[in-house]
Amino acid sequence: MAVIYWAGDSTVQYNSILTYPQTGIGQVFHLFVRPEVRIENHAKNGRSTKSFLDEGRFSVICDRIEEGDFLFIQFGHNDEKKQDPARYTEPAVYFTANLERFVAAAREKKAFPVLITPVERRCFDGDGRLQEGEHGDYVAAMKQAAKRWKVPLIDLCAMSRDKLVEAGNEKTKEWYMHLPAGQYVSHPEGLTDNTHLKYEGAVTYAGCIARGLKELGGIYEALLLDGLDY
C-alpha cells in the first residue's frame, strides 16, 4: 500500500476545530485517492522549507517513508517572508537548495517526490480583477528545480489562478478565510487574510492537484479514484 507524505505549510495542513473553518488541501485530498492509499500529512502552519527542515519535521518523514511511497512538497508562502530570518529563503539559492534536500532524501529511500507550486492568494483589486501574486520568483525557482532534477511538477499556482479568474471575486470568498463583517471565530491568524482556505477552496485545489497527477499518468494517476472527470 502506497503512502503519500505531505510536506508543506498552512495551505496544506490538517486542521482541528481550533482553526475552524480553515481547511488544508492535504486534509481533503483523501477524497480523490483510492481507499488503499494512505495519507500522512506533516504540513504545519507557518512553515517554510527552512523552518520545516530546521525544526526536524522532515526528519520524521525520512524515518517513515519507504520504497514506493510518494512525497508531495508544497512550499512558498512563508519562504517569501523577508522580515523573518527563521523562515525566509532567497528563491534562486536557498529555497532551491532546500527543495533539493527534500527530493534527494525521497529518492534515497526510493520514494517518488512531486513538487507542487504554492496555491495563489485571493488577490483581487477593488475592481474585481485578479492581481499578480507574490509567488512568482518561487514558482520559477521550483520549475527550474523540477527541470534540473527531472522531478514531476504540478503547477498549482497557475491552476489556482485560473480557478480564481473563472469563479470571480465574490464566489471565491467562499473558498478562503474571508468571513462577513461582524462574524467571529477563534483563529490565530485573522479572519480575512485571503490566504488560508476553507473547505470549498481546499477541495477545489485538491482537485487541481488530482488533475495534475492524472496528467502525469502512470504511477501518479494510479493513486486516484477511477472515474474522476476533469
mmCIF file of C-alpha atoms in Angstrom:
data_model
loop_
_atom_site.group_PDB
_atom_site.id
_atom_site.type_symbol
_atom_site.label_atom_id
_atom_site.label_comp_id
_atom_site.label_asym_id
_atom_site.label_seq_id
_atom_site.Cartn_x
_atom_site.Cartn_y
_atom_site.Cartn_z
ATOM 1 C CA MET A 1 0.000 0.000 0.000
ATOM 2 C CA ALA A 2 1.492 3.329 -1.083
ATOM 3 C CA VAL A 3 1.641 6.246 1.331
ATOM 4 C CA ILE A 4 1.510 9.904 0.337
ATOM 5 C CA TYR A 5 3.549 12.109 2.660
ATOM 6 C CA TRP A 6 2.807 15.825 2.616
ATOM 7 C CA ALA A 7 5.453 18.410 3.481
ATOM 8 C CA GLY A 8 4.081 21.932 3.434
ATOM 9 C CA ASP A 9 2.508 24.887 5.210
ATOM 10 C CA SER A 10 -0.923 26.004 6.440
ATOM 11 C CA THR A 11 -2.478 25.785 2.991
ATOM 12 C CA VAL A 12 -1.845 22.038 3.185
ATOM 13 C CA GLN A 13 -2.042 21.168 6.883
ATOM 14 C CA TYR A 14 -4.670 19.148 8.742
ATOM 15 C CA ASN A 15 -6.778 21.399 10.974
ATOM 16 C CA SER A 16 -8.674 20.771 14.178
ATOM 17 C CA ILE A 17 -11.725 22.621 15.477
ATOM 18 C CA LEU A 18 -9.329 25.197 16.951
ATOM 19 C CA THR A 19 -8.753 26.713 13.492
ATOM 20 C CA TYR A 20 -12.213 26.004 12.031
ATOM 21 C CA PRO A 21 -13.273 26.732 9.295
ATOM 22 C CA GLN A 22 -9.697 26.687 7.987
ATOM 23 C CA THR A 23 -9.091 23.568 5.899
ATOM 24 C CA GLY A 24 -5.874 22.398 4.272
ATOM 25 C CA ILE A 25 -5.565 20.851 0.842
ATOM 26 C CA GLY A 26 -3.889 17.782 2.322
ATOM 27 C CA GLN A 27 -6.761 17.485 4.773
ATOM 28 C CA VAL A 28 -9.242 16.713 1.993
ATOM 29 C CA PHE A 29 -7.004 15.047 -0.568
ATOM 30 C CA HIS A 30 -8.189 11.590 0.527
ATOM 31 C CA LEU A 31 -11.436 12.372 -1.317
ATOM 32 C CA PHE A 32 -9.588 11.884 -4.608
ATOM 33 C CA VAL A 33 -7.413 8.831 -3.963
ATOM 34 C CA ARG A 34 -8.040 5.118 -3.887
ATOM 35 C CA PRO A 35 -9.041 3.760 -0.463
ATOM 36 C CA GLU A 36 -5.912 1.635 -0.242
ATOM 37 C CA VAL A 37 -3.686 4.730 -0.482
ATOM 38 C CA ARG A 38 -2.783 6.136 2.927
ATOM 39 C CA ILE A 39 -2.001 9.796 3.551
ATOM 40 C CA GLU A 40 0.317 11.188 6.216
ATOM 41 C CA ASN A 41 0.024 14.952 6.396
ATOM 42 C CA HIS A 42 3.064 16.524 8.089
ATOM 43 C CA ALA A 43 2.382 20.048 6.807
ATOM 44 C CA LYS A 44 2.328 22.722 9.505
ATOM 45 C CA ASN A 45 1.026 26.245 9.755
ATOM 46 C CA GLY A 46 3.607 28.969 9.184
ATOM 47 C CA ARG A 47 6.446 26.769 7.964
ATOM 48 C CA SER A 48 8.822 27.430 5.131
ATOM 49 C CA THR A 49 11.266 24.978 3.613
ATOM 50 C CA LYS A 50 13.846 26.364 6.064
ATOM 51 C CA SER A 51 11.837 26.148 9.260
ATOM 52 C CA PHE A 52 10.350 22.768 8.287
ATOM 53 C CA LEU A 53 13.874 21.407 7.985
ATOM 54 C CA ASP A 54 15.306 23.273 10.982
ATOM 55 C CA GLU A 55 12.572 22.014 13.305
ATOM 56 C CA GLY A 56 13.214 18.394 12.359
ATOM 57 C CA ARG A 57 9.801 17.922 10.773
ATOM 58 C CA PHE A 58 11.287 16.454 7.623
ATOM 59 C CA SER A 59 13.404 14.054 9.676
ATOM 60 C CA VAL A 60 10.169 12.451 10.882
ATOM 61 C CA ILE A 61 9.115 11.854 7.276
ATOM 62 C CA CYS A 62 12.560 10.490 6.378
ATOM 63 C CA ASP A 63 12.313 7.985 9.217
ATOM 64 C CA ARG A 64 8.952 6.706 7.942
ATOM 65 C CA ILE A 65 8.925 6.959 4.156
ATOM 66 C CA GLU A 66 9.631 3.738 2.275
ATOM 67 C CA GLU A 67 10.252 2.487 -1.222
ATOM 68 C CA GLY A 68 7.288 3.131 -3.493
ATOM 69 C CA ASP A 69 5.818 5.920 -1.330
ATOM 70 C CA PHE A 70 5.243 9.486 -2.515
ATOM 71 C CA LEU A 71 6.459 12.803 -1.115
ATOM 72 C CA PHE A 72 4.355 15.843 -2.054
ATOM 73 C CA ILE A 73 6.356 19.040 -1.469
ATOM 74 C CA GLN A 74 4.397 22.305 -1.418
ATOM 75 C CA PHE A 75 6.040 25.456 -0.047
ATOM 76 C CA GLY A 76 6.454 29.113 -0.937
ATOM 77 C CA HIS A 77 4.114 31.258 1.181
ATOM 78 C CA ASN A 78 6.400 31.512 4.184
ATOM 79 C CA ASP A 79 9.680 31.310 2.300
ATOM 80 C CA GLU A 80 8.693 34.756 0.992
ATOM 81 C CA LYS A 81 8.745 36.456 4.418
ATOM 82 C CA LYS A 82 11.856 38.613 4.258
ATOM 83 C CA GLN A 83 11.166 40.127 7.661
ATOM 84 C CA ASP A 84 11.549 36.729 9.358
ATOM 85 C CA PRO A 85 15.062 35.220 9.127
ATOM 86 C CA ALA A 86 13.815 31.977 10.704
ATOM 87 C CA ARG A 87 11.683 31.348 7.621
ATOM 88 C CA TYR A 88 12.866 33.444 4.701
ATOM 89 C CA THR A 89 14.743 31.817 1.830
ATOM 90 C CA GLU A 90 16.098 33.537 -1.234
ATOM 91 C CA PRO A 91 14.258 31.818 -4.109
ATOM 92 C CA ALA A 92 17.065 31.086 -6.556
ATOM 93 C CA VAL A 93 19.530 29.889 -3.909
ATOM 94 C CA TYR A 94 18.330 28.659 -0.509
ATOM 95 C CA PHE A 95 14.761 27.820 -1.486
ATOM 96 C CA THR A 96 16.081 25.721 -4.351
ATOM 97 C CA ALA A 97 18.755 24.133 -2.167
ATOM 98 C CA ASN A 98 16.132 23.160 0.414
ATOM 99 C CA LEU A 99 13.909 21.640 -2.248
ATOM 100 C CA GLU A 100 16.870 19.568 -3.376
ATOM 101 C CA ARG A 101 17.213 18.184 0.154
ATOM 102 C CA PHE A 102 13.595 17.024 0.090
ATOM 103 C CA VAL A 103 13.941 15.476 -3.348
ATOM 104 C CA ALA A 104 17.272 13.775 -2.639
ATOM 105 C CA ALA A 105 16.048 12.279 0.628
ATOM 106 C CA ALA A 106 12.924 10.848 -1.022
ATOM 107 C CA ARG A 107 14.932 9.346 -3.846
ATOM 108 C CA GLU A 108 17.438 7.866 -1.431
ATOM 109 C CA LYS A 109 14.529 5.904 0.041
ATOM 110 C CA LYS A 110 13.347 5.010 -3.489
ATOM 111 C CA ALA A 111 10.221 7.085 -2.973
ATOM 112 C CA PHE A 112 8.727 9.438 -5.570
ATOM 113 C CA PRO A 113 8.937 13.203 -4.936
ATOM 114 C CA VAL A 114 6.439 15.590 -6.518
ATOM 115 C CA LEU A 115 6.955 19.357 -6.464
ATOM 116 C CA ILE A 116 3.781 21.447 -6.152
ATOM 117 C CA THR A 117 3.886 25.212 -6.627
ATOM 118 C CA PRO A 118 2.148 27.308 -3.924
ATOM 119 C CA VAL A 119 -1.568 27.981 -4.216
ATOM 120 C CA GLU A 120 -2.367 31.561 -5.190
ATOM 121 C CA ARG A 121 -3.740 34.031 -2.682
ATOM 122 C CA ARG A 122 -7.130 35.615 -3.279
ATOM 123 C CA CYS A 123 -5.625 38.876 -4.550
ATOM 124 C CA PHE A 124 -8.435 40.738 -6.315
ATOM 125 C CA ASP A 125 -8.304 44.525 -6.589
ATOM 126 C CA GLY A 126 -11.184 46.918 -5.948
ATOM 127 C CA ASP A 127 -12.436 46.400 -9.489
ATOM 128 C CA GLY A 128 -12.605 42.627 -9.086
ATOM 129 C CA ARG A 129 -9.540 41.881 -11.195
ATOM 130 C CA LEU A 130 -7.057 39.267 -10.045
ATOM 131 C CA GLN A 131 -3.657 40.828 -9.421
ATOM 132 C CA GLU A 132 -0.209 39.308 -9.713
ATOM 133 C CA GLY A 133 0.573 37.455 -6.510
ATOM 134 C CA GLU A 134 3.842 37.263 -4.631
ATOM 135 C CA HIS A 135 4.798 33.710 -5.585
ATOM 136 C CA GLY A 136 6.370 34.388 -8.974
ATOM 137 C CA ASP A 137 10.055 34.013 -8.095
ATOM 138 C CA TYR A 138 9.366 30.890 -6.025
ATOM 139 C CA VAL A 139 7.257 29.312 -8.745
ATOM 140 C CA ALA A 140 10.017 29.988 -11.261
ATOM 141 C CA ALA A 141 12.637 28.538 -8.919
ATOM 142 C CA MET A 142 10.578 25.408 -8.327
ATOM 143 C CA LYS A 143 10.030 24.912 -12.049
ATOM 144 C CA GLN A 144 13.740 25.259 -12.711
ATOM 145 C CA ALA A 145 14.494 22.779 -9.932
ATOM 146 C CA ALA A 146 11.990 20.284 -11.346
ATOM 147 C CA LYS A 147 13.573 20.549 -14.771
ATOM 148 C CA ARG A 148 17.112 20.254 -13.419
ATOM 149 C CA TRP A 149 16.407 17.194 -11.279
ATOM 150 C CA LYS A 150 13.755 15.668 -13.556
ATOM 151 C CA VAL A 151 11.121 15.774 -10.836
ATOM 152 C CA PRO A 152 7.386 15.761 -11.656
ATOM 153 C CA LEU A 153 5.828 19.163 -11.018
ATOM 154 C CA ILE A 154 2.216 20.233 -10.596
ATOM 155 C CA ASP A 155 1.752 23.949 -11.181
ATOM 156 C CA LEU A 156 -0.950 24.581 -8.603
ATOM 157 C CA CYS A 157 -0.206 28.306 -8.684
ATOM 158 C CA ALA A 158 -1.250 28.552 -12.339
ATOM 159 C CA MET A 159 -4.209 26.218 -11.848
ATOM 160 C CA SER A 160 -5.478 28.147 -8.828
ATOM 161 C CA ARG A 161 -5.152 31.463 -10.672
ATOM 162 C CA ASP A 162 -7.281 30.038 -13.474
ATOM 163 C CA LYS A 163 -9.880 28.905 -10.940
ATOM 164 C CA LEU A 164 -9.898 32.309 -9.242
ATOM 165 C CA VAL A 165 -10.428 34.147 -12.517
ATOM 166 C CA GLU A 166 -13.151 31.732 -13.595
ATOM 167 C CA ALA A 167 -15.069 31.918 -10.300
ATOM 168 C CA GLY A 168 -14.539 35.633 -9.658
ATOM 169 C CA ASN A 169 -14.172 37.930 -6.681
ATOM 170 C CA GLU A 170 -17.428 37.224 -4.863
ATOM 171 C CA LYS A 171 -17.643 33.457 -5.317
ATOM 172 C CA THR A 172 -14.100 32.902 -4.081
ATOM 173 C CA LYS A 173 -14.896 34.486 -0.728
ATOM 174 C CA GLU A 174 -16.450 31.075 -0.040
ATOM 175 C CA TRP A 175 -13.080 29.400 -0.714
ATOM 176 C CA TYR A 176 -10.811 31.458 1.529
ATOM 177 C CA MET A 177 -10.844 32.685 5.096
ATOM 178 C CA HIS A 178 -12.891 35.715 4.171
ATOM 179 C CA LEU A 179 -15.783 35.984 6.597
ATOM 180 C CA PRO A 180 -18.621 38.534 6.631
ATOM 181 C CA ALA A 181 -18.141 41.645 8.739
ATOM 182 C CA GLY A 182 -19.092 41.007 12.361
ATOM 183 C CA GLN A 183 -18.761 37.224 12.139
ATOM 184 C CA TYR A 184 -16.218 35.848 14.593
ATOM 185 C CA VAL A 185 -14.367 32.601 15.032
ATOM 186 C CA SER A 186 -11.346 31.931 17.207
ATOM 187 C CA HIS A 187 -8.477 31.898 14.743
ATOM 188 C CA PRO A 188 -4.887 32.929 15.451
ATOM 189 C CA GLU A 189 -4.125 34.441 12.047
ATOM 190 C CA GLY A 190 -7.152 36.614 11.402
ATOM 191 C CA LEU A 191 -10.415 36.205 9.564
ATOM 192 C CA THR A 192 -9.953 37.881 6.201
ATOM 193 C CA ASP A 193 -6.409 37.035 5.213
ATOM 194 C CA ASN A 194 -7.386 35.613 1.793
ATOM 195 C CA THR A 195 -4.572 33.060 2.044
ATOM 196 C CA HIS A 196 -5.864 30.282 4.279
ATOM 197 C CA LEU A 197 -8.533 28.079 2.776
ATOM 198 C CA LYS A 198 -11.977 26.928 3.801
ATOM 199 C CA TYR A 199 -13.420 23.550 2.859
ATOM 200 C CA GLU A 200 -14.704 24.639 -0.555
ATOM 201 C CA GLY A 201 -11.344 26.065 -1.546
ATOM 202 C CA ALA A 202 -9.376 23.132 -0.220
ATOM 203 C CA VAL A 203 -11.492 20.678 -2.225
ATOM 204 C CA THR A 204 -11.251 22.848 -5.351
ATOM 205 C CA TYR A 205 -7.474 22.966 -5.195
ATOM 206 C CA ALA A 206 -7.090 19.332 -4.153
ATOM 207 C CA GLY A 207 -8.974 18.584 -7.353
ATOM 208 C CA CYS A 208 -6.415 20.621 -9.278
ATOM 209 C CA ILE A 209 -3.614 18.502 -7.825
ATOM 210 C CA ALA A 210 -5.521 15.337 -8.669
ATOM 211 C CA ARG A 211 -5.855 16.592 -12.247
ATOM 212 C CA GLY A 212 -2.110 17.214 -12.277
ATOM 213 C CA LEU A 213 -1.451 13.651 -11.154
ATOM 214 C CA LYS A 214 -3.771 12.328 -13.846
ATOM 215 C CA GLU A 215 -1.865 14.332 -16.466
ATOM 216 C CA LEU A 216 1.413 12.870 -15.198
ATOM 217 C CA GLY A 217 -0.060 9.399 -15.769
ATOM 218 C CA GLY A 218 1.492 6.092 -14.742
ATOM 219 C CA ILE A 219 2.116 5.571 -11.034
ATOM 220 C CA TYR A 220 0.806 9.058 -10.256
ATOM 221 C CA GLU A 221 -2.534 8.576 -11.972
ATOM 222 C CA ALA A 222 -2.788 5.145 -10.314
ATOM 223 C CA LEU A 223 -3.164 6.880 -6.925
ATOM 224 C CA LEU A 224 -6.522 8.324 -7.961
ATOM 225 C CA LEU A 225 -10.053 7.013 -7.853
ATOM 226 C CA ASP A 226 -11.389 5.694 -11.115
ATOM 227 C CA GLY A 227 -13.916 7.832 -12.928
ATOM 228 C CA LEU A 228 -12.646 11.285 -11.973
ATOM 229 C CA ASP A 229 -13.656 13.684 -14.741
ATOM 230 C CA TYR A 230 -11.663 16.854 -15.368
#
